[in-house]
PDB file of C-alpha atoms in Angstrom:
ATOM      1  CA  GLN A   1     -17.396  -0.499   4.490  1.00  0.00           C
ATOM      2  CA  VAL A   2     -17.006   2.954   3.671  1.00  0.00           C
ATOM      3  CA  TYR A   3     -16.643   5.480   6.048  1.00  0.00           C
ATOM      4  CA  GLY A   4     -17.049   9.436   5.252  1.00  0.00           C
ATOM      5  CA  VAL A   5     -15.206   9.481   1.612  1.00  0.00           C
ATOM      6  CA  ASP A   6     -16.510  11.007  -1.309  1.00  0.00           C
ATOM      7  CA  PHE A   7     -16.836   9.313  -4.643  1.00  0.00           C
ATOM      8  CA  ASN A   8     -15.168  11.189  -7.290  1.00  0.00           C
ATOM      9  CA  HIS A   9     -12.890  10.516 -10.553  1.00  0.00           C
ATOM     10  CA  GLY A  10     -15.689   9.909 -12.734  1.00  0.00           C
ATOM     11  CA  GLY A  11     -17.318   7.702 -10.097  1.00  0.00           C
ATOM     12  CA  ASN A  12     -14.354   5.473 -10.085  1.00  0.00           C
ATOM     13  CA  GLY A  13     -12.307   7.169  -7.295  1.00  0.00           C
ATOM     14  CA  VAL A  14     -12.546   8.356  -3.775  1.00  0.00           C
ATOM     15  CA  ASP A  15     -11.574  11.504  -1.715  1.00  0.00           C
ATOM     16  CA  PHE A  16     -10.225  11.431   1.488  1.00  0.00           C
ATOM     17  CA  ASN A  17     -10.540  14.269   3.963  1.00  0.00           C
ATOM     18  CA  ALA A  18      -7.270  13.863   6.142  1.00  0.00           C
ATOM     19  CA  SER A  19      -9.587  13.249   9.087  1.00  0.00           C
ATOM     20  CA  SER A  20     -11.413  10.303   9.955  1.00  0.00           C
ATOM     21  CA  ASP A  21     -12.411   9.032   6.384  1.00  0.00           C
ATOM     22  CA  HIS A  22     -11.338   5.299   5.329  1.00  0.00           C
ATOM     23  CA  ILE A  23     -12.327   2.209   3.985  1.00  0.00           C
ATOM     24  CA  VAL A  24     -12.287  -1.224   5.586  1.00  0.00           C
ATOM     25  CA  TYR A  25     -11.422  -4.348   3.817  1.00  0.00           C
ATOM     26  CA  PRO A  26     -12.156  -7.366   5.935  1.00  0.00           C
ATOM     27  CA  SER A  27      -8.853  -9.695   6.814  1.00  0.00           C
ATOM     28  CA  SER A  28     -10.937 -12.839   5.107  1.00  0.00           C
ATOM     29  CA  ILE A  29      -9.738 -10.696   1.666  1.00  0.00           C
ATOM     30  CA  ASN A  30      -6.033 -11.302   2.371  1.00  0.00           C
ATOM     31  CA  ILE A  31      -4.031  -9.515   0.309  1.00  0.00           C
ATOM     32  CA  ALA A  32      -0.921 -11.185   0.515  1.00  0.00           C
ATOM     33  CA  ARG A  33      -1.833 -14.802  -0.281  1.00  0.00           C
ATOM     34  CA  GLY A  34       0.846 -17.197  -0.622  1.00  0.00           C
ATOM     35  CA  GLU A  35       4.292 -15.758  -1.987  1.00  0.00           C
ATOM     36  CA  HIS A  36       3.272 -13.500  -4.878  1.00  0.00           C
ATOM     37  CA  PHE A  37       1.340 -10.346  -4.750  1.00  0.00           C
ATOM     38  CA  THR A  38       1.042  -6.936  -6.582  1.00  0.00           C
ATOM     39  CA  ILE A  39      -0.696  -3.876  -5.258  1.00  0.00           C
ATOM     40  CA  MET A  40      -1.251  -1.011  -7.441  1.00  0.00           C
ATOM     41  CA  LEU A  41      -3.194   2.322  -7.330  1.00  0.00           C
ATOM     42  CA  TRP A  42      -3.460   5.851  -8.353  1.00  0.00           C
ATOM     43  CA  VAL A  43      -3.038   8.537  -5.705  1.00  0.00           C
ATOM     44  CA  LYS A  44      -3.324  12.787  -5.726  1.00  0.00           C
ATOM     45  CA  PRO A  45      -2.313  14.157  -2.497  1.00  0.00           C
ATOM     46  CA  ARG A  46      -3.159  17.222  -1.536  1.00  0.00           C
ATOM     47  CA  ALA A  47      -0.850  17.781   1.408  1.00  0.00           C
ATOM     48  CA  HIS A  48       2.213  15.490   2.638  1.00  0.00           C
ATOM     49  CA  THR A  49       2.778  14.758   6.640  1.00  0.00           C
ATOM     50  CA  ALA A  50       5.099  12.784   8.486  1.00  0.00           C
ATOM     51  CA  ARG A  51       3.089   9.664   7.539  1.00  0.00           C
ATOM     52  CA  SER A  52      -0.315   9.421   5.802  1.00  0.00           C
ATOM     53  CA  TYR A  53      -1.693   5.636   5.468  1.00  0.00           C
ATOM     54  CA  LEU A  54      -2.906   4.403   2.102  1.00  0.00           C
ATOM     55  CA  ILE A  55      -2.715   0.556   2.870  1.00  0.00           C
ATOM     56  CA  ASN A  56      -2.884  -0.401   6.494  1.00  0.00           C
ATOM     57  CA  ASN A  57      -3.712  -3.522   8.413  1.00  0.00           C
ATOM     58  CA  GLU A  58      -1.170  -2.899  11.469  1.00  0.00           C
ATOM     59  CA  THR A  59      -3.876  -2.845  14.598  1.00  0.00           C
ATOM     60  CA  ASP A  60      -1.267  -2.641  17.341  1.00  0.00           C
ATOM     61  CA  THR A  61       2.450  -1.556  17.453  1.00  0.00           C
ATOM     62  CA  GLY A  62       4.496  -4.215  16.115  1.00  0.00           C
ATOM     63  CA  ASP A  63       1.696  -6.789  14.937  1.00  0.00           C
ATOM     64  CA  ALA A  64       2.541  -8.505  11.701  1.00  0.00           C
ATOM     65  CA  HIS A  65       1.391  -6.363   9.169  1.00  0.00           C
ATOM     66  CA  ILE A  66       1.555  -4.401   5.081  1.00  0.00           C
ATOM     67  CA  ARG A  67       1.614  -1.047   5.314  1.00  0.00           C
ATOM     68  CA  LEU A  68       1.649   1.574   2.201  1.00  0.00           C
ATOM     69  CA  SER A  69       2.222   4.978   3.369  1.00  0.00           C
ATOM     70  CA  LEU A  70       3.301   8.335   1.944  1.00  0.00           C
ATOM     71  CA  GLU A  71       5.971   9.567   4.404  1.00  0.00           C
ATOM     72  CA  HIS A  72       6.964  13.035   3.694  1.00  0.00           C
ATOM     73  CA  GLY A  73       5.526  12.467   0.374  1.00  0.00           C
ATOM     74  CA  LEU A  74       7.835   9.598  -0.210  1.00  0.00           C
ATOM     75  CA  ALA A  75       5.939   6.025  -1.391  1.00  0.00           C
ATOM     76  CA  PHE A  76       6.576   3.670   1.663  1.00  0.00           C
ATOM     77  CA  LEU A  77       6.128   0.199   2.203  1.00  0.00           C
ATOM     78  CA  ASP A  78       6.860  -1.689   5.533  1.00  0.00           C
ATOM     79  CA  LEU A  79       6.391  -5.624   5.611  1.00  0.00           C
ATOM     80  CA  ARG A  80       6.409  -6.882   9.114  1.00  0.00           C
ATOM     81  CA  THR A  81       5.909 -10.349  10.482  1.00  0.00           C
ATOM     82  CA  ALA A  82       4.718 -11.748  13.724  1.00  0.00           C
ATOM     83  CA  SER A  83       7.610 -12.149  16.353  1.00  0.00           C
ATOM     84  CA  GLY A  84       9.205 -15.431  17.321  1.00  0.00           C
ATOM     85  CA  ASP A  85       8.278 -17.280  14.156  1.00  0.00           C
ATOM     86  CA  SER A  86      11.588 -18.725  12.892  1.00  0.00           C
ATOM     87  CA  THR A  87      10.208 -19.596   9.506  1.00  0.00           C
ATOM     88  CA  HIS A  88       9.234 -15.826   8.672  1.00  0.00           C
ATOM     89  CA  LEU A  89      11.046 -12.472   9.102  1.00  0.00           C
ATOM     90  CA  GLY A  90      10.585 -12.175  12.607  1.00  0.00           C
ATOM     91  CA  ASN A  91      10.877  -8.821  14.082  1.00  0.00           C
ATOM     92  CA  VAL A  92      12.712  -7.668  11.199  1.00  0.00           C
ATOM     93  CA  ALA A  93      11.049  -5.040   8.977  1.00  0.00           C
ATOM     94  CA  GLN A  94      11.327  -5.042   5.537  1.00  0.00           C
ATOM     95  CA  ASP A  95      11.330  -1.266   4.208  1.00  0.00           C
ATOM     96  CA  LEU A  96      11.174   0.025   0.820  1.00  0.00           C
ATOM     97  CA  THR A  97      11.518   3.853   0.213  1.00  0.00           C
ATOM     98  CA  ASN A  98      11.591   5.717  -2.971  1.00  0.00           C
ATOM     99  CA  ILE A  99      13.478   8.549  -3.244  1.00  0.00           C
ATOM    100  CA  GLN A 100      11.462  10.954  -4.792  1.00  0.00           C
ATOM    101  CA  GLY A 101       8.284  12.635  -3.066  1.00  0.00           C
ATOM    102  CA  LEU A 102       5.266  12.446  -5.125  1.00  0.00           C
ATOM    103  CA  PRO A 103       4.019  15.872  -6.693  1.00  0.00           C
ATOM    104  CA  LEU A 104       0.700  17.572  -4.443  1.00  0.00           C
ATOM    105  CA  GLY A 105      -2.416  17.828  -6.846  1.00  0.00           C
ATOM    106  CA  THR A 106      -0.927  15.227  -9.483  1.00  0.00           C
ATOM    107  CA  TRP A 107      -1.773  11.586 -10.360  1.00  0.00           C
ATOM    108  CA  SER A 108       0.879   9.377  -9.305  1.00  0.00           C
ATOM    109  CA  HIS A 109       0.799   5.637  -9.916  1.00  0.00           C
ATOM    110  CA  ILE A 110       2.536   3.379  -7.257  1.00  0.00           C
ATOM    111  CA  THR A 111       3.317  -0.439  -7.804  1.00  0.00           C
ATOM    112  CA  ILE A 112       4.130  -2.953  -5.071  1.00  0.00           C
ATOM    113  CA  THR A 113       5.078  -6.221  -6.656  1.00  0.00           C
ATOM    114  CA  CYS A 114       6.629  -9.139  -4.920  1.00  0.00           C
ATOM    115  CA  ASN A 115       8.062 -12.512  -6.325  1.00  0.00           C
ATOM    116  CA  TYR A 116       8.657 -14.757  -3.448  1.00  0.00           C
ATOM    117  CA  ASN A 117      11.934 -13.442  -2.255  1.00  0.00           C
ATOM    118  CA  ILE A 118      12.121 -10.138  -3.784  1.00  0.00           C
ATOM    119  CA  VAL A 119       9.929  -6.855  -3.431  1.00  0.00           C
ATOM    120  CA  ARG A 120       9.889  -4.074  -6.053  1.00  0.00           C
ATOM    121  CA  MET A 121       8.188  -0.606  -5.810  1.00  0.00           C
ATOM    122  CA  TYR A 122       7.495   1.365  -9.054  1.00  0.00           C
ATOM    123  CA  VAL A 123       6.338   5.015  -9.008  1.00  0.00           C
ATOM    124  CA  ASN A 124       5.015   6.050 -12.258  1.00  0.00           C
ATOM    125  CA  ASN A 125       6.253   2.953 -14.263  1.00  0.00           C
ATOM    126  CA  VAL A 126       9.791   4.032 -12.729  1.00  0.00           C
ATOM    127  CA  LEU A 127      11.430   1.493 -10.612  1.00  0.00           C
ATOM    128  CA  VAL A 128      12.431   3.362  -7.562  1.00  0.00           C
ATOM    129  CA  SER A 129      13.689   0.649  -5.240  1.00  0.00           C
ATOM    130  CA  GLU A 130      14.129  -2.884  -4.632  1.00  0.00           C
ATOM    131  CA  GLN A 131      14.632  -5.327  -1.887  1.00  0.00           C
ATOM    132  CA  GLU A 132      15.660  -8.991  -1.061  1.00  0.00           C
ATOM    133  CA  ILE A 133      13.443 -10.385   1.793  1.00  0.00           C
ATOM    134  CA  THR A 134      14.193 -13.814   3.357  1.00  0.00           C
ATOM    135  CA  PRO A 135      11.286 -16.472   1.383  1.00  0.00           C
ATOM    136  CA  THR A 136       8.216 -16.413   3.816  1.00  0.00           C
ATOM    137  CA  ASP A 137       4.761 -17.465   3.468  1.00  0.00           C
ATOM    138  CA  LEU A 138       3.091 -13.852   3.027  1.00  0.00           C
ATOM    139  CA  THR A 139      -0.022 -14.847   4.796  1.00  0.00           C
ATOM    140  CA  SER A 140       1.730 -13.922   8.026  1.00  0.00           C
ATOM    141  CA  TYR A 141       1.467 -10.312   7.128  1.00  0.00           C
ATOM    142  CA  SER A 142      -2.405 -10.146   7.017  1.00  0.00           C
ATOM    143  CA  SER A 143      -3.778 -11.036   9.906  1.00  0.00           C
ATOM    144  CA  GLY A 144      -5.946  -7.579  10.462  1.00  0.00           C
ATOM    145  CA  ASP A 145      -8.469  -5.842   8.781  1.00  0.00           C
ATOM    146  CA  TYR A 146      -7.324  -3.502   5.530  1.00  0.00           C
ATOM    147  CA  TYR A 147      -7.750  -0.001   6.241  1.00  0.00           C
ATOM    148  CA  ILE A 148      -7.586   2.402   3.141  1.00  0.00           C
ATOM    149  CA  GLY A 149      -6.848   5.934   3.579  1.00  0.00           C
ATOM    150  CA  ASN A 150      -6.256   5.960   7.433  1.00  0.00           C
ATOM    151  CA  SER A 151      -4.400   3.772  10.410  1.00  0.00           C
ATOM    152  CA  HIS A 152      -6.440   1.693  12.678  1.00  0.00           C
ATOM    153  CA  ALA A 153      -5.845   3.779  15.375  1.00  0.00           C
ATOM    154  CA  ASN A 154      -6.556   6.759  14.096  1.00  0.00           C
ATOM    155  CA  ALA A 155      -9.957   5.391  12.494  1.00  0.00           C
ATOM    156  CA  VAL A 156     -11.452   3.229  15.016  1.00  0.00           C
ATOM    157  CA  ALA A 157      -9.643   4.345  18.234  1.00  0.00           C
ATOM    158  CA  GLY A 158      -9.474   7.515  17.664  1.00  0.00           C
ATOM    159  CA  SER A 159      -5.797   7.560  19.165  1.00  0.00           C
ATOM    160  CA  GLY A 160      -3.705   8.048  16.041  1.00  0.00           C
ATOM    161  CA  SER A 161      -1.948  11.005  14.899  1.00  0.00           C
ATOM    162  CA  ALA A 162      -3.895  13.078  12.723  1.00  0.00           C
ATOM    163  CA  SER A 163      -1.345  12.871  10.239  1.00  0.00           C
ATOM    164  CA  ASP A 164      -2.059   9.043   9.786  1.00  0.00           C
ATOM    165  CA  ALA A 165      -5.042  10.321   7.445  1.00  0.00           C
ATOM    166  CA  TYR A 166      -4.510  10.162   3.900  1.00  0.00           C
ATOM    167  CA  ASP A 167      -5.631  13.751   2.534  1.00  0.00           C
ATOM    168  CA  GLY A 168      -6.277  13.388  -1.416  1.00  0.00           C
ATOM    169  CA  GLU A 169      -7.851  11.173  -4.061  1.00  0.00           C
ATOM    170  CA  MET A 170      -7.225   7.527  -4.830  1.00  0.00           C
ATOM    171  CA  THR A 171      -8.485   5.447  -7.627  1.00  0.00           C
ATOM    172  CA  ASP A 172      -7.828   1.956  -9.649  1.00  0.00           C
ATOM    173  CA  LEU A 173      -6.497   0.062  -6.353  1.00  0.00           C
ATOM    174  CA  LYS A 174      -5.940  -3.135  -7.771  1.00  0.00           C
ATOM    175  CA  VAL A 175      -4.740  -6.787  -5.859  1.00  0.00           C
ATOM    176  CA  PHE A 176      -3.111  -9.667  -7.537  1.00  0.00           C
ATOM    177  CA  SER A 177      -2.148 -12.655  -6.027  1.00  0.00           C
ATOM    178  CA  ARG A 178       0.833 -12.686  -8.680  1.00  0.00           C
ATOM    179  CA  TYR A 179       4.288 -10.860  -9.414  1.00  0.00           C
ATOM    180  CA  PHE A 180       3.995  -8.549 -12.291  1.00  0.00           C
ATOM    181  CA  GLU A 181       7.080  -7.794 -14.826  1.00  0.00           C
ATOM    182  CA  ALA A 182       8.206  -4.532 -15.534  1.00  0.00           C
ATOM    183  CA  ALA A 183       6.196  -4.543 -19.048  1.00  0.00           C
ATOM    184  CA  GLU A 184       3.055  -5.555 -17.337  1.00  0.00           C
ATOM    185  CA  VAL A 185       3.526  -2.466 -14.626  1.00  0.00           C
ATOM    186  CA  GLY A 186       4.090  -0.542 -17.937  1.00  0.00           C
ATOM    187  CA  ALA A 187       1.085  -1.862 -19.153  1.00  0.00           C
ATOM    188  CA  TYR A 188      -1.519  -0.635 -16.404  1.00  0.00           C
ATOM    189  CA  TYR A 189       0.651   2.581 -15.890  1.00  0.00           C
ATOM    190  CA  GLN A 190      -0.133   3.237 -19.260  1.00  0.00           C
ATOM    191  CA  GLU A 191      -3.874   2.149 -19.580  1.00  0.00           C
ATOM    192  CA  GLY A 192      -4.449   4.550 -16.695  1.00  0.00           C
ATOM    193  CA  SER A 193      -2.356   7.636 -17.509  1.00  0.00           C
ATOM    194  CA  ASP A 194      -4.402   7.743 -20.956  1.00  0.00           C
TER     195      ASP A 194
END
């Protein structure tokens, strides 16, 4: 379901207005299937805020979720499992933050790839962060619908911060149910930058 976004970038991308624009993918799509997944996308931010959501399925604070956002221009990943589940991460958040902000008005490629017990983040084909995680069934991260370009609170409930909304363009969002080696990440980056 598409709410307010404009399609652009040769008809393949979308433009989010930093307000109520968002796209919803139902939770049945389930981004994290099993123990391996990869998410990649191109973004072209117009402005940076404290936190603007790119992909998010957090419906209430503290819920199990996957959240990929830009925080003051830095790509940031938060994976959180349901509390109290001893076979998962419990209340511990696994956070990856890159050290270089994305330039405004320029296309940047972000890849998140998980191989059972390690998560890696690439920005423009450069490994900027990696973190070991406790082996877990990653389906526990994906209980809610996925909001693209906004938070659930801002898009649906109208109770989120205005800065939750992404201000910029996004294209070529891809989700895979497997881990990508560095060479594969590079191949997709080169394909998109040509």
